[in-house]
């Protein structure tokens, strides 16, 4: 089945640095979404970018979408220790929203 | 408060003993879905429902059943649980917005162990 594949699988940075996570997919999508999951908790929606959009901002989050390369990136600027979590991309290609394996982000104080 | 509520949150059971994980949402969402999360495999969709009495298989439906008799409830049934169904389960719901565009609201998860 279709899946978003996140890269890297794990990322460790210092507080104040920027964190970039990437997501690739194989087939056409209506939109792509990013979610955050604190350890063992439910996922929380962060941002949605439609297939006809190239870039979107929300606070310290910046998402880009390149449909020609079938890829998206999530940038978290000026990271904080509280940003430590797993981040998932999810592709909406119709009736199903399919998730990738996620990127585990650790932000060290 | 808008929320998706799952019960139980934690459960240890034995092989073959039928169990039901309940899911209820108070946001009047049409769409509901069940996922399982396993290390290294991300979230995989088990079943989903576009509305009352409408359910469909996801990627990994084997060994599970669902029903959608009311809009707010979407229980997940394991008729004869096996150890490979040990996992963290999430229920999620959303509105149907436009051409399948939806933001999912997730429950807090149900950690199931089958011995």
mmCIF file with all atom_site columns, C-alpha atoms in Angstrom:
data_model
loop_
_atom_site.group_PDB
_atom_site.id
_atom_site.type_symbol
_atom_site.label_atom_id
_atom_site.label_alt_id
_atom_site.label_comp_id
_atom_site.label_asym_id
_atom_site.label_entity_id
_atom_site.label_seq_id
_atom_site.pdbx_PDB_ins_code
_atom_site.Cartn_x
_atom_site.Cartn_y
_atom_site.Cartn_z
_atom_site.occupancy
_atom_site.B_iso_or_equiv
_atom_site.pdbx_formal_charge
_atom_site.auth_seq_id
_atom_site.auth_comp_id
_atom_site.auth_asym_id
_atom_site.auth_atom_id
_atom_site.pdbx_PDB_model_num
ATOM 1   C CA . UNK A 1 1   ? 0.000   0.000   0.000  1.00 0.00 ? 1   UNK A CA 1
ATOM 2   C CA . UNK A 1 2   ? 1.040   3.610   -0.315 1.00 0.00 ? 2   UNK A CA 1
ATOM 3   C CA . UNK A 1 3   ? 3.148   4.938   2.516  1.00 0.00 ? 3   UNK A CA 1
ATOM 4   C CA . UNK A 1 4   ? 5.036   8.064   3.348  1.00 0.00 ? 4   UNK A CA 1
ATOM 5   C CA . UNK A 1 5   ? 8.604   7.282   4.198  1.00 0.00 ? 5   UNK A CA 1
ATOM 6   C CA . UNK A 1 6   ? 10.255  9.620   6.628  1.00 0.00 ? 6   UNK A CA 1
ATOM 7   C CA . UNK A 1 7   ? 13.913  10.416  6.693  1.00 0.00 ? 7   UNK A CA 1
ATOM 8   C CA . UNK A 1 8   ? 15.870  10.402  8.921  1.00 0.00 ? 8   UNK A CA 1
ATOM 9   C CA . UNK A 1 9   ? 14.436  7.776   11.244 1.00 0.00 ? 9   UNK A CA 1
ATOM 10  C CA . UNK A 1 10  ? 16.018  9.555   14.202 1.00 0.00 ? 10  UNK A CA 1
ATOM 11  C CA . UNK A 1 11  ? 17.417  13.039  14.706 1.00 0.00 ? 11  UNK A CA 1
ATOM 12  C CA . UNK A 1 12  ? 19.194  14.540  17.706 1.00 0.00 ? 12  UNK A CA 1
ATOM 13  C CA . UNK A 1 13  ? 19.888  18.276  17.917 1.00 0.00 ? 13  UNK A CA 1
ATOM 14  C CA . UNK A 1 14  ? 20.601  21.003  20.459 1.00 0.00 ? 14  UNK A CA 1
ATOM 15  C CA . UNK A 1 15  ? 17.971  23.415  21.622 1.00 0.00 ? 15  UNK A CA 1
ATOM 16  C CA . UNK A 1 16  ? 17.837  26.449  19.343 1.00 0.00 ? 16  UNK A CA 1
ATOM 17  C CA . UNK A 1 17  ? 18.877  24.541  16.227 1.00 0.00 ? 17  UNK A CA 1
ATOM 18  C CA . UNK A 1 18  ? 16.568  23.848  13.314 1.00 0.00 ? 18  UNK A CA 1
ATOM 19  C CA . UNK A 1 19  ? 15.234  20.353  12.636 1.00 0.00 ? 19  UNK A CA 1
ATOM 20  C CA . UNK A 1 20  ? 14.380  19.144  9.150  1.00 0.00 ? 20  UNK A CA 1
ATOM 21  C CA . UNK A 1 21  ? 12.460  15.956  8.421  1.00 0.00 ? 21  UNK A CA 1
ATOM 22  C CA . UNK A 1 22  ? 11.652  14.599  5.004  1.00 0.00 ? 22  UNK A CA 1
ATOM 23  C CA . UNK A 1 23  ? 8.857   12.462  3.644  1.00 0.00 ? 23  UNK A CA 1
ATOM 24  C CA . UNK A 1 24  ? 8.638   10.696  0.296  1.00 0.00 ? 24  UNK A CA 1
ATOM 25  C CA . UNK A 1 25  ? 5.726   8.946   -1.336 1.00 0.00 ? 25  UNK A CA 1
ATOM 26  C CA . UNK A 1 26  ? 5.022   6.912   -4.425 1.00 0.00 ? 26  UNK A CA 1
ATOM 27  C CA . UNK A 1 27  ? 1.663   7.885   -5.935 1.00 0.00 ? 27  UNK A CA 1
ATOM 28  C CA . UNK A 1 28  ? -0.500  10.964  -6.393 1.00 0.00 ? 28  UNK A CA 1
ATOM 29  C CA . UNK A 1 29  ? -2.003  12.602  -3.330 1.00 0.00 ? 29  UNK A CA 1
ATOM 30  C CA . UNK A 1 30  ? -4.759  15.101  -2.526 1.00 0.00 ? 30  UNK A CA 1
ATOM 31  C CA . UNK A 1 31  ? -2.853  16.490  0.409  1.00 0.00 ? 31  UNK A CA 1
ATOM 32  C CA . UNK A 1 32  ? -0.091  15.631  2.830  1.00 0.00 ? 32  UNK A CA 1
ATOM 33  C CA . UNK A 1 33  ? -0.298  16.089  6.556  1.00 0.00 ? 33  UNK A CA 1
ATOM 34  C CA . UNK A 1 34  ? 2.190   16.119  9.407  1.00 0.00 ? 34  UNK A CA 1
ATOM 35  C CA . UNK A 1 35  ? 1.451   14.811  12.880 1.00 0.00 ? 35  UNK A CA 1
ATOM 36  C CA . UNK A 1 36  ? 3.317   14.787  16.146 1.00 0.00 ? 36  UNK A CA 1
ATOM 37  C CA . UNK A 1 37  ? 3.304   12.015  18.751 1.00 0.00 ? 37  UNK A CA 1
ATOM 38  C CA . UNK A 1 38  ? 4.653   12.327  22.257 1.00 0.00 ? 38  UNK A CA 1
ATOM 39  C CA . UNK A 1 39  ? 5.904   9.026   23.594 1.00 0.00 ? 39  UNK A CA 1
ATOM 40  C CA . UNK A 1 40  ? 3.065   6.494   23.704 1.00 0.00 ? 40  UNK A CA 1
ATOM 41  C CA . UNK A 1 41  ? 0.375   9.143   23.292 1.00 0.00 ? 41  UNK A CA 1
ATOM 42  C CA . UNK A 1 42  ? -2.124  9.842   20.549 1.00 0.00 ? 42  UNK A CA 1
ATOM 43  C CA . UNK A 1 43  ? -1.048  11.707  17.422 1.00 0.00 ? 43  UNK A CA 1
ATOM 44  C CA . UNK A 1 44  ? -1.779  15.395  17.115 1.00 0.00 ? 44  UNK A CA 1
ATOM 45  C CA . UNK A 1 45  ? -2.314  17.110  13.788 1.00 0.00 ? 45  UNK A CA 1
ATOM 46  C CA . UNK A 1 46  ? 0.248   19.824  13.026 1.00 0.00 ? 46  UNK A CA 1
ATOM 47  C CA . UNK A 1 47  ? -0.250  21.057  9.491  1.00 0.00 ? 47  UNK A CA 1
ATOM 48  C CA . UNK A 1 48  ? -1.828  20.125  6.176  1.00 0.00 ? 48  UNK A CA 1
ATOM 49  C CA . UNK A 1 49  ? -0.529  21.071  2.743  1.00 0.00 ? 49  UNK A CA 1
ATOM 50  C CA . UNK A 1 50  ? -2.655  20.539  -0.352 1.00 0.00 ? 50  UNK A CA 1
ATOM 51  C CA . UNK A 1 51  ? -1.308  19.131  -3.584 1.00 0.00 ? 51  UNK A CA 1
ATOM 52  C CA . UNK A 1 52  ? -1.559  22.546  -5.292 1.00 0.00 ? 52  UNK A CA 1
ATOM 53  C CA . UNK A 1 53  ? 0.429   24.286  -2.551 1.00 0.00 ? 53  UNK A CA 1
ATOM 54  C CA . UNK A 1 54  ? 4.210   24.463  -2.393 1.00 0.00 ? 54  UNK A CA 1
ATOM 55  C CA . UNK A 1 55  ? 4.852   25.898  1.046  1.00 0.00 ? 55  UNK A CA 1
ATOM 56  C CA . UNK A 1 56  ? 2.949   26.505  4.226  1.00 0.00 ? 56  UNK A CA 1
ATOM 57  C CA . UNK A 1 57  ? 3.819   28.055  7.575  1.00 0.00 ? 57  UNK A CA 1
ATOM 58  C CA . UNK A 1 58  ? 2.400   27.660  11.056 1.00 0.00 ? 58  UNK A CA 1
ATOM 59  C CA . UNK A 1 59  ? 4.302   29.298  13.893 1.00 0.00 ? 59  UNK A CA 1
ATOM 60  C CA . UNK A 1 60  ? 7.769   27.714  13.970 1.00 0.00 ? 60  UNK A CA 1
ATOM 61  C CA . UNK A 1 61  ? 6.733   25.066  11.445 1.00 0.00 ? 61  UNK A CA 1
ATOM 62  C CA . UNK A 1 62  ? 7.388   25.294  7.733  1.00 0.00 ? 62  UNK A CA 1
ATOM 63  C CA . UNK A 1 63  ? 6.232   22.594  5.354  1.00 0.00 ? 63  UNK A CA 1
ATOM 64  C CA . UNK A 1 64  ? 7.140   22.291  1.705  1.00 0.00 ? 64  UNK A CA 1
ATOM 65  C CA . UNK A 1 65  ? 5.707   19.999  -0.934 1.00 0.00 ? 65  UNK A CA 1
ATOM 66  C CA . UNK A 1 66  ? 7.337   19.066  -4.225 1.00 0.00 ? 66  UNK A CA 1
ATOM 67  C CA . UNK A 1 67  ? 4.873   16.977  -6.216 1.00 0.00 ? 67  UNK A CA 1
ATOM 68  C CA . UNK A 1 68  ? 7.348   16.447  -9.068 1.00 0.00 ? 68  UNK A CA 1
ATOM 69  C CA . UNK A 1 69  ? 9.724   14.735  -6.652 1.00 0.00 ? 69  UNK A CA 1
ATOM 70  C CA . UNK A 1 70  ? 6.909   13.270  -4.580 1.00 0.00 ? 70  UNK A CA 1
ATOM 71  C CA . UNK A 1 71  ? 8.422   14.606  -1.396 1.00 0.00 ? 71  UNK A CA 1
ATOM 72  C CA . UNK A 1 72  ? 7.690   16.917  1.504  1.00 0.00 ? 72  UNK A CA 1
ATOM 73  C CA . UNK A 1 73  ? 9.757   18.397  4.279  1.00 0.00 ? 73  UNK A CA 1
ATOM 74  C CA . UNK A 1 74  ? 8.924   19.662  7.742  1.00 0.00 ? 74  UNK A CA 1
ATOM 75  C CA . UNK A 1 75  ? 11.187  22.302  9.226  1.00 0.00 ? 75  UNK A CA 1
ATOM 76  C CA . UNK A 1 76  ? 10.989  23.194  12.908 1.00 0.00 ? 76  UNK A CA 1
ATOM 77  C CA . UNK A 1 77  ? 12.894  26.384  13.576 1.00 0.00 ? 77  UNK A CA 1
ATOM 78  C CA . UNK A 1 78  ? 14.512  27.381  16.875 1.00 0.00 ? 78  UNK A CA 1
ATOM 79  C CA . UNK A 1 79  ? 13.764  24.001  18.409 1.00 0.00 ? 79  UNK A CA 1
ATOM 80  C CA . UNK A 1 80  ? 12.916  23.564  22.074 1.00 0.00 ? 80  UNK A CA 1
ATOM 81  C CA . UNK A 1 81  ? 13.259  20.604  24.407 1.00 0.00 ? 81  UNK A CA 1
ATOM 82  C CA . UNK A 1 82  ? 9.450   20.365  24.337 1.00 0.00 ? 82  UNK A CA 1
ATOM 83  C CA . UNK A 1 83  ? 9.627   19.582  20.598 1.00 0.00 ? 83  UNK A CA 1
ATOM 84  C CA . UNK A 1 84  ? 11.061  16.163  21.469 1.00 0.00 ? 84  UNK A CA 1
ATOM 85  C CA . UNK A 1 85  ? 8.593   13.712  19.917 1.00 0.00 ? 85  UNK A CA 1
ATOM 86  C CA . UNK A 1 86  ? 8.011   11.522  16.884 1.00 0.00 ? 86  UNK A CA 1
ATOM 87  C CA . UNK A 1 87  ? 6.820   13.198  13.713 1.00 0.00 ? 87  UNK A CA 1
ATOM 88  C CA . UNK A 1 88  ? 4.807   11.435  11.032 1.00 0.00 ? 88  UNK A CA 1
ATOM 89  C CA . UNK A 1 89  ? 3.765   12.378  7.561  1.00 0.00 ? 89  UNK A CA 1
ATOM 90  C CA . UNK A 1 90  ? 0.435   11.097  6.308  1.00 0.00 ? 90  UNK A CA 1
ATOM 91  C CA . UNK A 1 91  ? -0.738  10.954  2.731  1.00 0.00 ? 91  UNK A CA 1
ATOM 92  C CA . UNK A 1 92  ? -4.336  11.509  1.783  1.00 0.00 ? 92  UNK A CA 1
ATOM 93  C CA . UNK A 1 93  ? -4.957  9.886   -1.584 1.00 0.00 ? 93  UNK A CA 1
ATOM 94  C CA . UNK A 1 94  ? -8.682  9.240   -1.253 1.00 0.00 ? 94  UNK A CA 1
ATOM 95  C CA . UNK A 1 95  ? -10.476 7.154   1.330  1.00 0.00 ? 95  UNK A CA 1
ATOM 96  C CA . UNK A 1 96  ? -7.379  6.317   3.320  1.00 0.00 ? 96  UNK A CA 1
ATOM 97  C CA . UNK A 1 97  ? -4.830  8.367   5.195  1.00 0.00 ? 97  UNK A CA 1
ATOM 98  C CA . UNK A 1 98  ? -1.599  6.349   5.263  1.00 0.00 ? 98  UNK A CA 1
ATOM 99  C CA . UNK A 1 99  ? 1.288   7.040   7.593  1.00 0.00 ? 99  UNK A CA 1
ATOM 100 C CA . UNK A 1 100 ? 4.996   6.543   7.313  1.00 0.00 ? 100 UNK A CA 1
ATOM 101 C CA . UNK A 1 101 ? 7.277   5.127   9.988  1.00 0.00 ? 101 UNK A CA 1
ATOM 102 C CA . UNK A 1 102 ? 8.036   8.496   11.545 1.00 0.00 ? 102 UNK A CA 1
ATOM 103 C CA . UNK A 1 103 ? 11.097  10.497  12.582 1.00 0.00 ? 103 UNK A CA 1
ATOM 104 C CA . UNK A 1 104 ? 12.098  10.448  16.254 1.00 0.00 ? 104 UNK A CA 1
ATOM 105 C CA . UNK A 1 105 ? 13.332  13.904  17.192 1.00 0.00 ? 105 UNK A CA 1
ATOM 106 C CA . UNK A 1 106 ? 15.287  14.545  20.342 1.00 0.00 ? 106 UNK A CA 1
ATOM 107 C CA . UNK A 1 107 ? 16.057  18.126  21.292 1.00 0.00 ? 107 UNK A CA 1
ATOM 108 C CA . UNK A 1 108 ? 18.709  18.392  23.985 1.00 0.00 ? 108 UNK A CA 1
ATOM 109 C CA . UNK A 1 109 ? 18.522  21.320  26.422 1.00 0.00 ? 109 UNK A CA 1
ATOM 110 C CA . UNK B 2 1   ? -14.188 19.258  25.285 1.00 0.00 ? 1   UNK B CA 1
ATOM 111 C CA . UNK B 2 2   ? -13.774 17.695  21.845 1.00 0.00 ? 2   UNK B CA 1
ATOM 112 C CA . UNK B 2 3   ? -12.243 14.276  22.208 1.00 0.00 ? 3   UNK B CA 1
ATOM 113 C CA . UNK B 2 4   ? -11.894 10.706  21.051 1.00 0.00 ? 4   UNK B CA 1
ATOM 114 C CA . UNK B 2 5   ? -12.165 8.278   23.944 1.00 0.00 ? 5   UNK B CA 1
ATOM 115 C CA . UNK B 2 6   ? -10.843 4.738   23.874 1.00 0.00 ? 6   UNK B CA 1
ATOM 116 C CA . UNK B 2 7   ? -11.317 2.009   26.451 1.00 0.00 ? 7   UNK B CA 1
ATOM 117 C CA . UNK B 2 8   ? -9.581  0.168   27.875 1.00 0.00 ? 8   UNK B CA 1
ATOM 118 C CA . UNK B 2 9   ? -6.281  2.031   27.821 1.00 0.00 ? 9   UNK B CA 1
ATOM 119 C CA . UNK B 2 10  ? -4.353  -1.038  28.889 1.00 0.00 ? 10  UNK B CA 1
ATOM 120 C CA . UNK B 2 11  ? -5.331  -4.678  28.615 1.00 0.00 ? 11  UNK B CA 1
ATOM 121 C CA . UNK B 2 12  ? -3.568  -7.985  29.072 1.00 0.00 ? 12  UNK B CA 1
ATOM 122 C CA . UNK B 2 13  ? -5.484  -10.973 27.816 1.00 0.00 ? 13  UNK B CA 1
ATOM 123 C CA . UNK B 2 14  ? -4.924  -14.548 26.696 1.00 0.00 ? 14  UNK B CA 1
ATOM 124 C CA . UNK B 2 15  ? -5.068  -16.138 23.287 1.00 0.00 ? 15  UNK B CA 1
ATOM 125 C CA . UNK B 2 16  ? -8.596  -16.816 22.083 1.00 0.00 ? 16  UNK B CA 1
ATOM 126 C CA . UNK B 2 17  ? -10.479 -14.705 24.600 1.00 0.00 ? 17  UNK B CA 1
ATOM 127 C CA . UNK B 2 18  ? -12.747 -12.330 22.674 1.00 0.00 ? 18  UNK B CA 1
ATOM 128 C CA . UNK B 2 19  ? -12.340 -8.682  23.474 1.00 0.00 ? 19  UNK B CA 1
ATOM 129 C CA . UNK B 2 20  ? -13.701 -5.337  22.343 1.00 0.00 ? 20  UNK B CA 1
ATOM 130 C CA . UNK B 2 21  ? -11.942 -2.001  22.389 1.00 0.00 ? 21  UNK B CA 1
ATOM 131 C CA . UNK B 2 22  ? -14.453 0.807   22.403 1.00 0.00 ? 22  UNK B CA 1
ATOM 132 C CA . UNK B 2 23  ? -14.056 4.161   20.688 1.00 0.00 ? 23  UNK B CA 1
ATOM 133 C CA . UNK B 2 24  ? -16.354 7.125   21.035 1.00 0.00 ? 24  UNK B CA 1
ATOM 134 C CA . UNK B 2 25  ? -16.106 10.661  19.638 1.00 0.00 ? 25  UNK B CA 1
ATOM 135 C CA . UNK B 2 26  ? -18.166 13.706  20.578 1.00 0.00 ? 26  UNK B CA 1
ATOM 136 C CA . UNK B 2 27  ? -17.467 15.846  17.515 1.00 0.00 ? 27  UNK B CA 1
ATOM 137 C CA . UNK B 2 28  ? -20.164 14.477  15.204 1.00 0.00 ? 28  UNK B CA 1
ATOM 138 C CA . UNK B 2 29  ? -17.477 13.254  12.799 1.00 0.00 ? 29  UNK B CA 1
ATOM 139 C CA . UNK B 2 30  ? -18.510 11.143  9.831  1.00 0.00 ? 30  UNK B CA 1
ATOM 140 C CA . UNK B 2 31  ? -15.176 9.399   9.409  1.00 0.00 ? 31  UNK B CA 1
ATOM 141 C CA . UNK B 2 32  ? -13.663 7.020   11.964 1.00 0.00 ? 32  UNK B CA 1
ATOM 142 C CA . UNK B 2 33  ? -10.702 4.700   11.719 1.00 0.00 ? 33  UNK B CA 1
ATOM 143 C CA . UNK B 2 34  ? -8.606  2.204   13.661 1.00 0.00 ? 34  UNK B CA 1
ATOM 144 C CA . UNK B 2 35  ? -4.824  1.987   13.446 1.00 0.00 ? 35  UNK B CA 1
ATOM 145 C CA . UNK B 2 36  ? -2.258  -0.224  15.073 1.00 0.00 ? 36  UNK B CA 1
ATOM 146 C CA . UNK B 2 37  ? 1.239   0.976   15.826 1.00 0.00 ? 37  UNK B CA 1
ATOM 147 C CA . UNK B 2 38  ? 4.171   -1.402  16.048 1.00 0.00 ? 38  UNK B CA 1
ATOM 148 C CA . UNK B 2 39  ? 7.887   -0.585  16.419 1.00 0.00 ? 39  UNK B CA 1
ATOM 149 C CA . UNK B 2 40  ? 9.507   -0.007  13.049 1.00 0.00 ? 40  UNK B CA 1
ATOM 150 C CA . UNK B 2 41  ? 6.206   -0.322  11.161 1.00 0.00 ? 41  UNK B CA 1
ATOM 151 C CA . UNK B 2 42  ? 4.592   3.038   11.822 1.00 0.00 ? 42  UNK B CA 1
ATOM 152 C CA . UNK B 2 43  ? 0.804   3.241   11.910 1.00 0.00 ? 43  UNK B CA 1
ATOM 153 C CA . UNK B 2 44  ? -1.138  0.787   9.823  1.00 0.00 ? 44  UNK B CA 1
ATOM 154 C CA . UNK B 2 45  ? -4.824  1.150   9.179  1.00 0.00 ? 45  UNK B CA 1
ATOM 155 C CA . UNK B 2 46  ? -7.046  -1.736  10.246 1.00 0.00 ? 46  UNK B CA 1
ATOM 156 C CA . UNK B 2 47  ? -10.561 -0.606  9.304  1.00 0.00 ? 47  UNK B CA 1
ATOM 157 C CA . UNK B 2 48  ? -12.281 2.656   8.585  1.00 0.00 ? 48  UNK B CA 1
ATOM 158 C CA . UNK B 2 49  ? -15.822 3.950   8.330  1.00 0.00 ? 49  UNK B CA 1
ATOM 159 C CA . UNK B 2 50  ? -17.085 6.803   6.183  1.00 0.00 ? 50  UNK B CA 1
ATOM 160 C CA . UNK B 2 51  ? -20.425 6.971   8.002  1.00 0.00 ? 51  UNK B CA 1
ATOM 161 C CA . UNK B 2 52  ? -22.999 4.924   9.890  1.00 0.00 ? 52  UNK B CA 1
ATOM 162 C CA . UNK B 2 53  ? -23.299 1.359   8.574  1.00 0.00 ? 53  UNK B CA 1
ATOM 163 C CA . UNK B 2 54  ? -20.417 1.966   6.123  1.00 0.00 ? 54  UNK B CA 1
ATOM 164 C CA . UNK B 2 55  ? -17.141 0.211   6.937  1.00 0.00 ? 55  UNK B CA 1
ATOM 165 C CA . UNK B 2 56  ? -14.169 -0.831  4.847  1.00 0.00 ? 56  UNK B CA 1
ATOM 166 C CA . UNK B 2 57  ? -10.929 -2.720  5.241  1.00 0.00 ? 57  UNK B CA 1
ATOM 167 C CA . UNK B 2 58  ? -7.628  -0.976  5.654  1.00 0.00 ? 58  UNK B CA 1
ATOM 168 C CA . UNK B 2 59  ? -4.184  -2.461  5.203  1.00 0.00 ? 59  UNK B CA 1
ATOM 169 C CA . UNK B 2 60  ? -4.260  -5.041  7.994  1.00 0.00 ? 60  UNK B CA 1
ATOM 170 C CA . UNK B 2 61  ? -7.867  -6.141  8.676  1.00 0.00 ? 61  UNK B CA 1
ATOM 171 C CA . UNK B 2 62  ? -7.214  -9.839  9.329  1.00 0.00 ? 62  UNK B CA 1
ATOM 172 C CA . UNK B 2 63  ? -8.317  -10.947 12.783 1.00 0.00 ? 63  UNK B CA 1
ATOM 173 C CA . UNK B 2 64  ? -10.401 -7.829  13.447 1.00 0.00 ? 64  UNK B CA 1
ATOM 174 C CA . UNK B 2 65  ? -14.025 -6.807  13.093 1.00 0.00 ? 65  UNK B CA 1
ATOM 175 C CA . UNK B 2 66  ? -15.722 -3.440  13.424 1.00 0.00 ? 66  UNK B CA 1
ATOM 176 C CA . UNK B 2 67  ? -19.226 -2.057  13.423 1.00 0.00 ? 67  UNK B CA 1
ATOM 177 C CA . UNK B 2 68  ? -20.681 1.419   13.034 1.00 0.00 ? 68  UNK B CA 1
ATOM 178 C CA . UNK B 2 69  ? -24.245 1.372   14.314 1.00 0.00 ? 69  UNK B CA 1
ATOM 179 C CA . UNK B 2 70  ? -24.104 4.897   15.679 1.00 0.00 ? 70  UNK B CA 1
ATOM 180 C CA . UNK B 2 71  ? -22.189 7.897   14.421 1.00 0.00 ? 71  UNK B CA 1
ATOM 181 C CA . UNK B 2 72  ? -20.260 8.419   17.620 1.00 0.00 ? 72  UNK B CA 1
ATOM 182 C CA . UNK B 2 73  ? -19.089 4.829   18.267 1.00 0.00 ? 73  UNK B CA 1
ATOM 183 C CA . UNK B 2 74  ? -16.718 2.572   16.358 1.00 0.00 ? 74  UNK B CA 1
ATOM 184 C CA . UNK B 2 75  ? -15.747 -0.498  18.399 1.00 0.00 ? 75  UNK B CA 1
ATOM 185 C CA . UNK B 2 76  ? -12.883 -2.772  17.404 1.00 0.00 ? 76  UNK B CA 1
ATOM 186 C CA . UNK B 2 77  ? -13.536 -6.450  18.021 1.00 0.00 ? 77  UNK B CA 1
ATOM 187 C CA . UNK B 2 78  ? -10.926 -9.165  18.293 1.00 0.00 ? 78  UNK B CA 1
ATOM 188 C CA . UNK B 2 79  ? -12.921 -12.405 18.093 1.00 0.00 ? 79  UNK B CA 1
ATOM 189 C CA . UNK B 2 80  ? -9.986  -14.702 18.876 1.00 0.00 ? 80  UNK B CA 1
ATOM 190 C CA . UNK B 2 81  ? -6.914  -12.661 19.791 1.00 0.00 ? 81  UNK B CA 1
ATOM 191 C CA . UNK B 2 82  ? -3.466  -14.016 19.040 1.00 0.00 ? 82  UNK B CA 1
ATOM 192 C CA . UNK B 2 83  ? -0.039  -12.881 20.271 1.00 0.00 ? 83  UNK B CA 1
ATOM 193 C CA . UNK B 2 84  ? 0.698   -11.149 16.938 1.00 0.00 ? 84  UNK B CA 1
ATOM 194 C CA . UNK B 2 85  ? -2.116  -8.735  17.764 1.00 0.00 ? 85  UNK B CA 1
ATOM 195 C CA . UNK B 2 86  ? -0.132  -7.406  20.699 1.00 0.00 ? 86  UNK B CA 1
ATOM 196 C CA . UNK B 2 87  ? 0.155   -3.747  19.772 1.00 0.00 ? 87  UNK B CA 1
ATOM 197 C CA . UNK B 2 88  ? -0.746  -0.149  20.511 1.00 0.00 ? 88  UNK B CA 1
ATOM 198 C CA . UNK B 2 89  ? -4.125  0.658   18.978 1.00 0.00 ? 89  UNK B CA 1
ATOM 199 C CA . UNK B 2 90  ? -5.424  4.084   18.047 1.00 0.00 ? 90  UNK B CA 1
ATOM 200 C CA . UNK B 2 91  ? -8.884  5.205   17.119 1.00 0.00 ? 91  UNK B CA 1
ATOM 201 C CA . UNK B 2 92  ? -9.211  8.400   15.094 1.00 0.00 ? 92  UNK B CA 1
ATOM 202 C CA . UNK B 2 93  ? -12.035 10.476  13.662 1.00 0.00 ? 93  UNK B CA 1
ATOM 203 C CA . UNK B 2 94  ? -12.550 13.440  11.371 1.00 0.00 ? 94  UNK B CA 1
ATOM 204 C CA . UNK B 2 95  ? -14.989 15.391  9.265  1.00 0.00 ? 95  UNK B CA 1
ATOM 205 C CA . UNK B 2 96  ? -15.080 14.656  5.582  1.00 0.00 ? 96  UNK B CA 1
ATOM 206 C CA . UNK B 2 97  ? -13.868 17.910  4.094  1.00 0.00 ? 97  UNK B CA 1
ATOM 207 C CA . UNK B 2 98  ? -13.772 18.493  0.366  1.00 0.00 ? 98  UNK B CA 1
ATOM 208 C CA . UNK B 2 99  ? -12.102 15.843  -1.736 1.00 0.00 ? 99  UNK B CA 1
ATOM 209 C CA . UNK B 2 100 ? -11.111 13.509  1.037  1.00 0.00 ? 100 UNK B CA 1
ATOM 210 C CA . UNK B 2 101 ? -9.221  16.222  2.870  1.00 0.00 ? 101 UNK B CA 1
ATOM 211 C CA . UNK B 2 102 ? -9.334  15.511  6.544  1.00 0.00 ? 102 UNK B CA 1
ATOM 212 C CA . UNK B 2 103 ? -7.470  16.151  9.738  1.00 0.00 ? 103 UNK B CA 1
ATOM 213 C CA . UNK B 2 104 ? -7.597  13.253  12.126 1.00 0.00 ? 104 UNK B CA 1
ATOM 214 C CA . UNK B 2 105 ? -8.277  13.530  15.833 1.00 0.00 ? 105 UNK B CA 1
ATOM 215 C CA . UNK B 2 106 ? -6.718  10.637  17.733 1.00 0.00 ? 106 UNK B CA 1
ATOM 216 C CA . UNK B 2 107 ? -7.594  8.894   20.948 1.00 0.00 ? 107 UNK B CA 1
ATOM 217 C CA . UNK B 2 108 ? -4.916  8.313   23.568 1.00 0.00 ? 108 UNK B CA 1
ATOM 218 C CA . UNK B 2 109 ? -4.344  4.725   22.531 1.00 0.00 ? 109 UNK B CA 1
ATOM 219 C CA . UNK B 2 110 ? -5.057  1.254   23.892 1.00 0.00 ? 110 UNK B CA 1
ATOM 220 C CA . UNK B 2 111 ? -2.086  -0.932  24.681 1.00 0.00 ? 111 UNK B CA 1
ATOM 221 C CA . UNK B 2 112 ? -3.051  -4.548  24.211 1.00 0.00 ? 112 UNK B CA 1
ATOM 222 C CA . UNK B 2 113 ? -0.960  -7.560  25.198 1.00 0.00 ? 113 UNK B CA 1
ATOM 223 C CA . UNK B 2 114 ? -2.067  -11.038 24.155 1.00 0.00 ? 114 UNK B CA 1
ATOM 224 C CA . UNK B 2 115 ? -0.325  -13.864 26.002 1.00 0.00 ? 115 UNK B CA 1
#
